[in-house]
Short mmCIF file of C-alpha atoms and ligand atoms in Angstrom, two decimals:
data_model
loop_
_atom_site.label_atom_id
_atom_site.label_comp_id
_atom_site.label_asym_id
_atom_site.label_seq_id
_atom_site.Cartn_x
_atom_site.Cartn_y
_atom_site.Cartn_z
CA MET F 1 -24.25 12.32 -1.88
CA SER F 2 -24.99 14.69 -4.75
CA LYS F 3 -21.30 15.48 -5.35
CA SER F 4 -20.16 11.87 -5.44
CA ILE F 5 -19.06 10.20 -8.66
CA ILE F 6 -19.58 6.50 -8.14
CA ARG F 7 -20.78 3.51 -10.15
CA ASP F 8 -24.05 2.60 -8.43
CA ILE F 9 -25.55 3.91 -5.19
CA ASN F 10 -27.76 0.82 -4.91
CA LEU F 11 -24.68 -1.25 -4.03
CA ALA F 12 -24.39 0.54 -0.68
CA PRO F 13 -25.89 -2.21 1.57
CA SER F 14 -23.22 -4.73 0.49
CA GLY F 15 -20.48 -2.13 1.03
CA ARG F 16 -21.85 -1.34 4.49
CA LEU F 17 -21.64 -5.03 5.48
CA LYS F 18 -17.99 -5.11 4.37
CA ILE F 19 -17.17 -1.98 6.41
CA ASP F 20 -18.97 -3.41 9.47
CA TRP F 21 -16.94 -6.63 9.16
CA VAL F 22 -13.54 -4.94 9.13
CA ARG F 23 -14.54 -2.54 11.91
CA GLN F 24 -14.88 -5.52 14.24
CA HIS F 25 -11.25 -6.44 13.50
CA MET F 26 -9.71 -2.99 13.86
CA PRO F 27 -9.52 -2.42 17.63
CA VAL F 28 -6.85 0.28 17.53
CA LEU F 29 -8.84 2.38 15.12
CA ASN F 30 -11.91 1.84 17.31
CA VAL F 31 -10.09 3.33 20.31
CA ILE F 32 -9.00 6.29 18.19
CA ARG F 33 -12.53 6.72 16.88
CA GLU F 34 -13.85 7.06 20.44
CA GLN F 35 -11.18 9.65 21.21
CA PHE F 36 -11.92 11.57 18.01
CA GLU F 37 -15.67 11.56 18.68
CA LYS F 38 -15.05 13.30 22.01
CA GLU F 39 -12.27 15.67 20.96
CA GLN F 40 -13.37 16.55 17.39
CA PRO F 41 -9.78 17.34 16.28
CA PHE F 42 -10.76 17.83 12.62
CA LYS F 43 -13.80 20.02 13.19
CA GLY F 44 -13.91 22.69 10.49
CA TYR F 45 -11.22 20.99 8.36
CA ARG F 46 -11.44 19.21 5.03
CA VAL F 47 -9.50 15.97 4.63
CA ALA F 48 -8.81 14.35 1.23
CA VAL F 49 -8.06 10.62 1.30
CA SER F 50 -6.70 8.73 -1.71
CA ILE F 51 -5.98 5.15 -0.68
CA HIS F 52 -7.16 1.87 -2.28
CA LEU F 53 -10.87 2.30 -1.82
CA GLU F 54 -11.96 -0.87 -0.07
CA ALA F 55 -13.50 -1.54 3.32
CA LYS F 56 -10.53 -0.82 5.62
CA THR F 57 -9.84 2.50 3.93
CA ALA F 58 -13.53 3.29 4.16
CA TYR F 59 -13.40 2.77 7.89
CA LEU F 60 -10.39 5.11 8.22
CA ALA F 61 -12.39 7.73 6.31
CA GLU F 62 -15.32 7.26 8.69
CA VAL F 63 -13.04 7.61 11.72
CA LEU F 64 -11.79 10.94 10.35
CA LYS F 65 -15.38 12.01 9.78
CA ALA F 66 -16.24 10.98 13.33
CA GLY F 67 -13.44 13.37 14.37
CA GLY F 68 -15.26 16.26 12.74
CA ALA F 69 -13.65 16.28 9.29
CA GLU F 70 -15.43 16.86 6.03
CA VAL F 71 -13.98 13.91 4.13
CA SER F 72 -13.52 13.51 0.39
CA ILE F 73 -12.18 10.22 -0.89
CA ALA F 74 -10.92 8.67 -4.13
CA GLY F 75 -9.14 5.42 -4.93
CA SER F 76 -5.39 5.20 -5.46
CA ASN F 77 -5.45 2.64 -8.26
CA PRO F 78 -7.95 2.12 -11.11
CA LEU F 79 -8.49 -1.56 -10.27
CA SER F 80 -8.66 -1.57 -6.46
CA THR F 81 -11.85 0.42 -5.85
CA GLN F 82 -14.80 -1.66 -4.67
CA ASP F 83 -17.95 -0.04 -6.01
CA ASP F 84 -20.17 -1.23 -3.17
CA VAL F 85 -17.84 0.27 -0.56
CA ALA F 86 -17.71 3.54 -2.50
CA ALA F 87 -21.53 3.59 -2.53
CA ALA F 88 -21.75 2.96 1.23
CA LEU F 89 -19.46 5.93 1.89
CA ALA F 90 -21.50 8.18 -0.39
CA VAL F 91 -24.64 7.21 1.53
CA ALA F 92 -22.79 7.99 4.78
CA GLY F 93 -22.24 11.56 3.58
CA LEU F 94 -18.66 11.50 2.32
CA ASN F 95 -17.71 12.96 -1.07
CA VAL F 96 -16.64 9.92 -3.10
CA TYR F 97 -14.94 10.07 -6.50
CA SER F 98 -14.03 6.61 -7.71
CA TRP F 99 -15.11 3.49 -9.53
CA TYR F 100 -13.63 0.11 -10.34
CA ASN F 101 -11.83 -0.22 -13.66
CA ALA F 102 -11.50 3.51 -14.30
CA THR F 103 -9.61 4.50 -17.43
CA ASP F 104 -6.43 6.51 -16.89
CA GLU F 105 -8.38 9.68 -17.76
CA GLU F 106 -11.22 8.82 -15.34
CA TYR F 107 -8.76 7.98 -12.59
CA LYS F 108 -7.07 11.36 -12.97
CA ASP F 109 -10.42 13.13 -13.19
CA HIS F 110 -11.45 11.50 -9.88
CA LEU F 111 -8.28 12.75 -8.20
CA LEU F 112 -8.83 16.26 -9.56
CA HIS F 113 -12.36 16.24 -8.10
CA LEU F 114 -10.85 15.22 -4.77
CA ILE F 115 -8.38 18.11 -4.93
CA ASP F 116 -11.05 20.58 -6.04
CA ASP F 117 -12.74 20.02 -2.68
CA GLN F 118 -9.89 22.23 -1.34
CA PRO F 119 -8.45 19.91 1.34
CA ASP F 120 -6.60 21.19 4.38
CA ILE F 121 -5.07 17.74 4.96
CA VAL F 122 -4.11 15.19 2.28
CA ILE F 123 -3.74 11.47 2.91
CA ASP F 124 -2.06 9.97 -0.14
CA ASP F 125 -0.99 6.47 -1.22
CA GLY F 126 1.69 6.41 -3.90
CA GLY F 127 1.94 10.16 -4.42
CA ASP F 128 -0.51 10.79 -7.27
CA VAL F 129 -2.52 13.43 -5.36
CA VAL F 130 0.60 15.24 -4.23
CA GLN F 131 1.93 15.15 -7.79
CA LEU F 132 -1.27 16.76 -9.15
CA LEU F 133 -1.15 19.35 -6.37
CA HIS F 134 2.38 20.27 -7.47
CA THR F 135 1.59 20.41 -11.19
CA GLU F 136 -2.04 21.08 -12.14
CA ARG F 137 -3.48 22.45 -8.88
CA THR F 138 -0.74 24.58 -7.35
CA GLU F 139 -3.30 27.15 -6.16
CA VAL F 140 -4.91 24.46 -3.98
CA ALA F 141 -1.49 23.25 -2.79
CA ALA F 142 -0.77 26.74 -1.46
CA LYS F 143 -3.57 26.27 1.10
CA VAL F 144 -2.85 22.66 2.12
CA ILE F 145 -1.68 22.48 5.74
CA GLY F 146 0.07 19.13 5.30
CA GLY F 147 -0.50 15.44 4.93
CA CYS F 148 0.58 11.83 5.22
CA GLU F 149 1.88 9.24 2.74
CA GLU F 150 1.05 5.56 2.99
CA THR F 151 3.56 3.64 0.89
CA THR F 152 7.26 3.21 0.04
CA THR F 153 6.90 4.46 -3.53
CA GLY F 154 5.03 7.60 -2.42
CA VAL F 155 7.66 8.35 0.22
CA LEU F 156 10.42 8.02 -2.40
CA ARG F 157 8.60 10.51 -4.65
CA LEU F 158 8.10 12.93 -1.74
CA ARG F 159 11.75 12.76 -0.72
CA SER F 160 12.80 13.50 -4.28
CA LEU F 161 10.43 16.51 -4.40
CA ALA F 162 11.68 17.76 -1.01
CA LYS F 163 15.32 17.28 -2.06
CA GLN F 164 14.88 19.60 -4.99
CA GLY F 165 13.30 22.12 -2.59
CA ASP F 166 9.87 22.05 -4.22
CA LEU F 167 7.63 20.34 -1.65
CA ARG F 168 4.88 22.84 -0.86
CA PHE F 169 3.65 21.51 2.50
CA PRO F 170 4.88 19.14 5.25
CA MET F 171 4.24 15.43 4.74
CA ILE F 172 4.53 12.59 7.25
CA ALA F 173 6.05 9.35 5.90
CA VAL F 174 3.60 6.96 7.56
CA ASN F 175 5.18 4.07 5.60
CA ASP F 176 8.41 4.52 7.54
CA ALA F 177 6.85 4.05 10.98
CA GLN F 178 7.78 0.74 12.58
CA CYS F 179 4.14 -0.18 13.14
CA LYS F 180 3.68 0.22 9.37
CA TYR F 181 6.47 -1.44 7.44
CA LEU F 182 7.24 -4.22 9.92
CA PHE F 183 3.65 -5.46 9.76
CA ASP F 184 1.85 -4.03 6.71
CA ASN F 185 4.67 -4.37 4.18
CA ARG F 186 5.96 -7.67 5.53
CA TYR F 187 3.06 -9.67 6.99
CA GLY F 188 0.26 -7.83 5.17
CA THR F 189 1.79 -8.10 1.71
CA GLY F 190 3.12 -11.56 2.53
CA GLU F 191 -0.37 -12.85 3.15
CA SER F 192 -2.54 -10.81 0.80
CA VAL F 193 -0.36 -11.31 -2.28
CA TRP F 194 -0.74 -15.07 -1.91
CA SER F 195 -4.43 -14.74 -1.23
CA GLY F 196 -4.77 -12.74 -4.48
CA ILE F 197 -2.70 -15.19 -6.53
CA MET F 198 -4.41 -18.28 -5.15
CA ARG F 199 -7.97 -17.05 -5.51
CA THR F 200 -7.23 -15.81 -9.05
CA THR F 201 -5.42 -18.90 -10.36
CA ASN F 202 -6.88 -21.67 -8.15
CA LEU F 203 -3.48 -23.41 -8.49
CA ILE F 204 -1.25 -25.08 -5.90
CA ILE F 205 1.81 -23.28 -4.54
CA ALA F 206 3.53 -26.31 -2.96
CA GLY F 207 6.33 -27.59 -5.17
CA LYS F 208 6.31 -24.57 -7.48
CA THR F 209 9.35 -22.40 -8.10
CA VAL F 210 8.50 -18.85 -7.08
CA VAL F 211 10.67 -15.91 -8.09
CA VAL F 212 10.36 -12.86 -5.82
CA ALA F 213 11.95 -9.75 -7.34
CA GLY F 214 12.98 -7.38 -4.54
CA TYR F 215 13.84 -8.49 -1.01
CA GLY F 216 12.66 -5.38 0.81
CA TRP F 217 10.00 -5.41 3.51
CA CYS F 218 7.29 -6.63 1.13
CA GLY F 219 9.52 -9.13 -0.65
CA LYS F 220 10.60 -10.70 2.65
CA GLY F 221 6.96 -11.35 3.55
CA ILE F 222 6.06 -12.80 0.16
CA ALA F 223 9.13 -15.07 0.16
CA MET F 224 8.52 -16.20 3.75
CA ARG F 225 4.92 -17.21 3.03
CA ALA F 226 5.86 -18.93 -0.25
CA LYS F 227 8.39 -21.05 1.66
CA GLY F 228 5.77 -21.84 4.29
CA MET F 229 3.46 -23.19 1.59
CA GLY F 230 6.15 -25.46 0.18
CA ALA F 231 7.44 -23.45 -2.76
CA LYS F 232 11.08 -23.28 -3.83
CA VAL F 233 11.91 -19.60 -3.59
CA ILE F 234 14.34 -17.64 -5.75
CA VAL F 235 15.06 -13.99 -4.97
CA THR F 236 16.37 -11.36 -7.38
CA GLU F 237 17.93 -8.19 -6.02
CA VAL F 238 20.11 -5.23 -6.97
CA ASP F 239 21.29 -4.59 -3.40
CA PRO F 240 24.18 -6.93 -2.44
CA VAL F 241 23.34 -6.80 1.28
CA LYS F 242 19.70 -7.75 0.69
CA ALA F 243 20.87 -10.60 -1.55
CA ILE F 244 23.03 -11.98 1.29
CA GLU F 245 20.09 -11.57 3.67
CA ALA F 246 17.90 -13.60 1.30
CA TYR F 247 20.61 -16.25 1.08
CA MET F 248 20.95 -16.49 4.89
CA ASP F 249 17.16 -16.66 5.18
CA GLY F 250 17.33 -19.84 3.12
CA PHE F 251 16.36 -18.54 -0.31
CA HIS F 252 18.23 -18.65 -3.61
CA PRO F 253 19.36 -15.24 -4.83
CA MET F 254 20.37 -15.09 -8.48
CA ASN F 255 20.26 -12.69 -11.40
CA SER F 256 16.91 -12.25 -13.06
CA LEU F 257 17.87 -13.81 -16.42
CA GLU F 258 18.88 -17.03 -14.66
CA ALA F 259 15.71 -16.90 -12.57
CA ALA F 260 13.59 -16.33 -15.69
CA LYS F 261 14.42 -19.84 -16.91
CA LEU F 262 13.40 -21.51 -13.64
CA GLY F 263 10.30 -19.81 -12.28
CA ASP F 264 6.69 -20.98 -12.35
CA ILE F 265 5.38 -17.85 -10.63
CA PHE F 266 7.11 -14.45 -10.79
CA ILE F 267 6.23 -11.64 -8.36
CA THR F 268 7.75 -8.17 -8.64
CA VAL F 269 7.82 -5.94 -5.55
CA THR F 270 10.67 -3.51 -6.05
CA GLY F 271 9.16 -0.05 -6.59
CA CYS F 272 11.35 0.03 -9.73
CA LYS F 273 10.47 -0.29 -13.44
CA ASP F 274 11.27 -2.92 -16.11
CA VAL F 275 12.12 -5.66 -13.66
CA PHE F 276 10.90 -8.23 -16.20
CA THR F 277 11.19 -7.37 -19.89
CA ARG F 278 11.38 -9.01 -23.32
CA ASN F 279 14.78 -10.54 -22.44
CA HIS F 280 13.14 -12.43 -19.60
CA TYR F 281 9.98 -13.42 -21.50
CA GLU F 282 12.14 -15.03 -24.16
CA LEU F 283 13.59 -17.36 -21.52
CA MET F 284 10.50 -18.19 -19.48
CA GLN F 285 8.90 -21.63 -19.38
CA ASP F 286 5.57 -22.41 -20.95
CA GLY F 287 2.83 -21.58 -18.42
CA ALA F 288 4.85 -19.04 -16.41
CA ILE F 289 2.66 -16.75 -14.31
CA LEU F 290 3.64 -13.11 -13.87
CA CYS F 291 2.29 -10.66 -11.35
CA ASN F 292 3.23 -7.49 -9.52
CA ALA F 293 2.82 -6.31 -5.93
CA GLY F 294 4.76 -3.04 -6.23
CA HIS F 295 2.81 0.22 -6.25
CA PHE F 296 2.81 0.96 -10.00
CA ASP F 297 2.17 -1.32 -12.97
CA VAL F 298 5.61 -0.64 -14.43
CA GLU F 299 7.56 -3.52 -12.89
CA VAL F 300 6.40 -6.12 -15.41
CA ASN F 301 6.98 -4.45 -18.78
CA LYS F 302 3.56 -4.91 -20.39
CA SER F 303 4.35 -3.44 -23.79
CA ASP F 304 7.29 -5.85 -24.20
CA LEU F 305 4.95 -8.70 -23.29
CA ALA F 306 2.41 -7.56 -25.86
CA ASN F 307 5.19 -7.23 -28.45
CA VAL F 308 6.63 -10.74 -28.00
CA ALA F 309 3.13 -12.25 -28.15
CA ILE F 310 1.41 -13.24 -31.38
CA SER F 311 -1.97 -13.38 -29.62
CA ARG F 312 -3.54 -12.59 -26.25
CA ARG F 313 -6.85 -13.34 -24.59
CA ILE F 314 -8.53 -13.23 -21.17
CA VAL F 315 -8.74 -16.82 -19.91
CA ARG F 316 -10.16 -16.22 -16.45
CA LYS F 317 -11.08 -13.19 -14.39
CA ASP F 318 -7.86 -11.20 -13.85
CA ILE F 319 -5.75 -13.60 -15.97
CA GLU F 320 -4.54 -12.67 -19.45
CA GLU F 321 -2.80 -15.26 -21.61
CA PHE F 322 -0.02 -14.19 -24.00
CA THR F 323 0.97 -16.74 -26.67
CA LEU F 324 4.49 -16.39 -28.04
CA GLN F 325 5.72 -17.21 -31.55
CA ASP F 326 7.01 -20.65 -30.48
CA GLY F 327 3.71 -21.57 -28.80
CA ARG F 328 4.75 -20.88 -25.20
CA LYS F 329 2.12 -19.20 -23.08
CA ILE F 330 2.79 -16.61 -20.37
CA TYR F 331 0.05 -15.46 -18.02
CA LEU F 332 -0.25 -11.98 -16.53
CA LEU F 333 -2.42 -11.43 -13.44
CA ALA F 334 -4.48 -8.28 -12.81
CA GLU F 335 -2.93 -6.33 -15.68
CA GLY F 336 0.34 -6.14 -13.76
CA ARG F 337 -1.27 -3.95 -11.09
CA LEU F 338 -0.90 -4.75 -7.38
CA VAL F 339 -2.20 -8.30 -7.38
CA ASN F 340 -3.33 -8.26 -3.75
CA LEU F 341 -5.59 -5.26 -4.28
CA ALA F 342 -6.56 -5.49 -7.96
CA ALA F 343 -7.35 -9.21 -7.61
CA GLY F 344 -8.05 -9.36 -3.89
CA ASP F 345 -9.25 -7.44 -0.84
CA GLY F 346 -5.80 -6.16 0.18
CA HIS F 347 -4.17 -6.70 3.55
CA PRO F 348 -5.95 -8.31 6.50
CA ALA F 349 -8.00 -5.91 8.63
CA GLU F 350 -5.87 -6.53 11.74
CA ILE F 351 -2.81 -5.28 9.84
CA MET F 352 -4.46 -2.19 8.36
CA ASP F 353 -5.70 -1.44 11.87
CA MET F 354 -2.16 -0.35 12.74
CA SER F 355 -1.36 1.36 9.42
CA PHE F 356 -4.56 3.39 9.50
CA ALA F 357 -4.27 4.20 13.21
CA LEU F 358 -0.90 5.74 12.28
CA GLN F 359 -2.60 7.66 9.46
CA ALA F 360 -5.35 9.01 11.73
CA LEU F 361 -2.96 10.06 14.51
CA SER F 362 -0.41 11.50 12.07
CA ALA F 363 -3.10 13.61 10.37
CA LYS F 364 -4.10 14.95 13.79
CA TYR F 365 -0.42 15.62 14.55
CA VAL F 366 -0.03 17.65 11.34
CA LEU F 367 -2.96 19.87 12.32
CA GLU F 368 -1.78 20.33 15.89
CA ASN F 369 1.79 21.13 14.87
CA ALA F 370 1.04 23.09 11.70
CA LYS F 371 2.96 26.16 12.85
CA ALA F 372 6.13 24.24 13.76
CA LEU F 373 6.29 21.99 10.69
CA THR F 374 8.16 23.16 7.60
CA LYS F 375 7.92 21.93 3.99
CA GLN F 376 9.72 18.65 4.58
CA VAL F 377 9.11 14.93 4.82
CA TYR F 378 8.84 13.95 8.50
CA VAL F 379 8.99 10.59 10.19
CA VAL F 380 6.08 9.56 12.39
CA PRO F 381 6.87 10.70 15.96
CA LYS F 382 7.95 7.78 18.15
CA GLU F 383 5.16 8.51 20.65
CA ILE F 384 2.59 7.82 17.93
CA ASP F 385 4.31 4.58 16.86
CA ASP F 386 4.50 3.45 20.51
CA ARG F 387 0.91 4.44 21.21
CA VAL F 388 -0.34 2.35 18.28
CA ALA F 389 1.80 -0.60 19.40
CA ASN F 390 0.54 -0.33 22.99
CA ILE F 391 -3.14 -0.20 22.02
CA LYS F 392 -2.57 -3.14 19.65
CA LEU F 393 -0.89 -5.21 22.38
CA LYS F 394 -3.73 -4.41 24.76
CA SER F 395 -6.29 -5.51 22.18
CA MET F 396 -4.40 -8.80 21.82
CA GLY F 397 -4.34 -9.31 25.60
CA VAL F 398 -0.54 -9.18 25.70
CA THR F 399 1.34 -7.46 28.52
CA ILE F 400 5.06 -6.69 28.40
CA ASP F 401 7.71 -5.49 30.85
CA SER F 402 9.01 -1.98 31.31
CA LEU F 403 12.46 -0.88 32.34
CA THR F 404 13.14 -0.27 36.04
CA PRO F 405 14.83 3.08 36.82
CA GLU F 406 18.05 1.12 37.50
CA GLN F 407 17.87 -0.62 34.12
CA GLN F 408 17.13 2.69 32.40
CA ALA F 409 20.16 4.24 34.10
CA TYR F 410 22.35 1.23 33.16
CA ILE F 411 21.61 1.36 29.46
CA SER F 412 22.08 5.13 29.35
CA GLU F 413 25.48 4.99 31.06
CA TRP F 414 28.79 4.49 29.21
CA ASN F 415 31.14 4.43 32.17
CA HIS F 416 30.46 1.09 33.81
CA THR F 417 32.72 -1.92 34.01
CA THR F 418 30.23 -4.75 34.04
N1 NAD D 501 1.05 -4.57 -2.58
C1 NAD D 501 0.94 -3.90 -1.47
O1 NAD D 501 -0.06 -3.97 -0.75
C2 NAD D 501 2.08 -3.04 -1.01
C3 NAD D 501 2.26 -2.77 0.37
C4 NAD D 501 3.35 -1.98 0.75
C5 NAD D 501 4.22 -1.49 -0.22
N2 NAD D 501 3.98 -1.75 -1.55
C6 NAD D 501 4.86 -1.27 -2.62
O2 NAD D 501 5.80 -2.34 -2.89
C7 NAD D 501 7.03 -1.80 -3.37
C8 NAD D 501 8.18 -2.30 -2.48
O3 NAD D 501 7.98 -1.80 -1.15
P1 NAD D 501 9.00 -2.21 0.04
O4 NAD D 501 8.45 -1.53 1.25
O5 NAD D 501 9.25 -3.66 0.04
O6 NAD D 501 10.30 -1.42 -0.46
P2 NAD D 501 11.83 -1.68 0.00
O7 NAD D 501 12.53 -0.42 -0.38
O8 NAD D 501 11.87 -2.18 1.41
O9 NAD D 501 12.30 -2.89 -0.95
C9 NAD D 501 12.45 -2.82 -2.34
C10 NAD D 501 13.58 -3.78 -2.70
O10 NAD D 501 13.63 -3.93 -4.12
C11 NAD D 501 15.00 -3.95 -4.52
N3 NAD D 501 15.05 -3.55 -5.92
C12 NAD D 501 14.96 -2.31 -6.45
N4 NAD D 501 15.04 -2.38 -7.79
C13 NAD D 501 15.18 -3.68 -8.11
C14 NAD D 501 15.30 -4.38 -9.35
N5 NAD D 501 15.28 -3.73 -10.51
N6 NAD D 501 15.41 -5.73 -9.31
C15 NAD D 501 15.44 -6.40 -8.12
N7 NAD D 501 15.32 -5.78 -6.92
C16 NAD D 501 15.19 -4.43 -6.92
C17 NAD D 501 15.67 -2.96 -3.57
O11 NAD D 501 17.07 -3.20 -3.50
C18 NAD D 501 14.94 -3.26 -2.25
O12 NAD D 501 15.61 -4.26 -1.51
C19 NAD D 501 6.82 -0.29 -3.38
O13 NAD D 501 6.36 0.09 -4.65
C20 NAD D 501 5.73 -0.09 -2.35
O14 NAD D 501 5.07 1.13 -2.52
C21 NAD D 501 2.96 -2.55 -1.96
#
């Protein structure tokens, strides 16, 4: 407890209730916890976790601790840490460095504290810890055995680092496992983004025109759920194939300047910057709502928004109103940070059950295969993906078929006539 840097230790009982609630809805992680308790795979190792610090992440950290690890944890975004959850973890004996609404300096300071605990394994979300290890803490990086990355943006950063030959330890791209992106990015983001928007605005979605920028795994989920709630859905893309996919899925792809004139609610989820800028704000309707679900708060250009506005004020928790010269008002949710985490509780527990089971098993894999792994970005081994899927199916009471030897032979054989 003494090392932790948190807002208020007295909040711990409320955080503990939140962790207990999600634990009941994370059956895969519960199976892994039992295994870890017996096998103690992390005994004698330090694990640093930097993922949005809310209840599901807290439970992952506790599962790693149950496996023998000394766990240090920090948030991965200044607005997504829940102070009561952070307090509960500190009481449980983890080293916690995080609080809600940290300044940029505080956020970085928290990550440096995490790194200064000299981790053997790093579990990152978005790549900020790995970036600091490769810039300001290279002496710590030299001793890191390896790690895992949670999200698309972090994997992109890792691949770029590896491509230039500078990655200092092996990293597993957990995001790219099937049990991650098919469920977390699509169904998790699809649901939690709407939960964040609806609880923040208390407005109806049916009948609204929603613009989803980016039709990747996350964008597909957000668009699908918007349609289900009765919205008209426009998609903007830069990839021609994804634009056709959106069209065939029943949405309306168009360029972003056209979309700017039509939307009531705009959601960016591209992993790219400057998706909406001054050019778009000048075309938007009075009352347009802007938010972001991509990893960094660079998708909605906030300085352009401030510059086109003659005044701004907070009108509701997590809603800022920008008034333009001609009287139009544009609303920005959660400072343009991930709306589902900065203005919500993140993905449903049943979804993070799979993502975090992959994290726990991939971290164990890194330790067990430390000698064989080189300084590259690896995909999650198929056996781990399949194991997570099988435990999940079992927890849902679903049984499936398996191939007979004859079927296996048939699909492996090229030289048959029927
Ligand atoms: N909010 C969350 O909880 C959550 C969950 C998972 C991932 N993410 C983050 O969301 C972002 C998207 O992740 P993903 O898995 O969907 O990625 P993805 O690579 O599957 O999809 C991104 C899509 O955006 C498109 N795109 C890129 N630049 C664009 C631009 N300027 N305008 C329009 N479209 C553009 C790409 O062509 C691609 O189709 C990443 O930053 C990722 O880290 C957030």
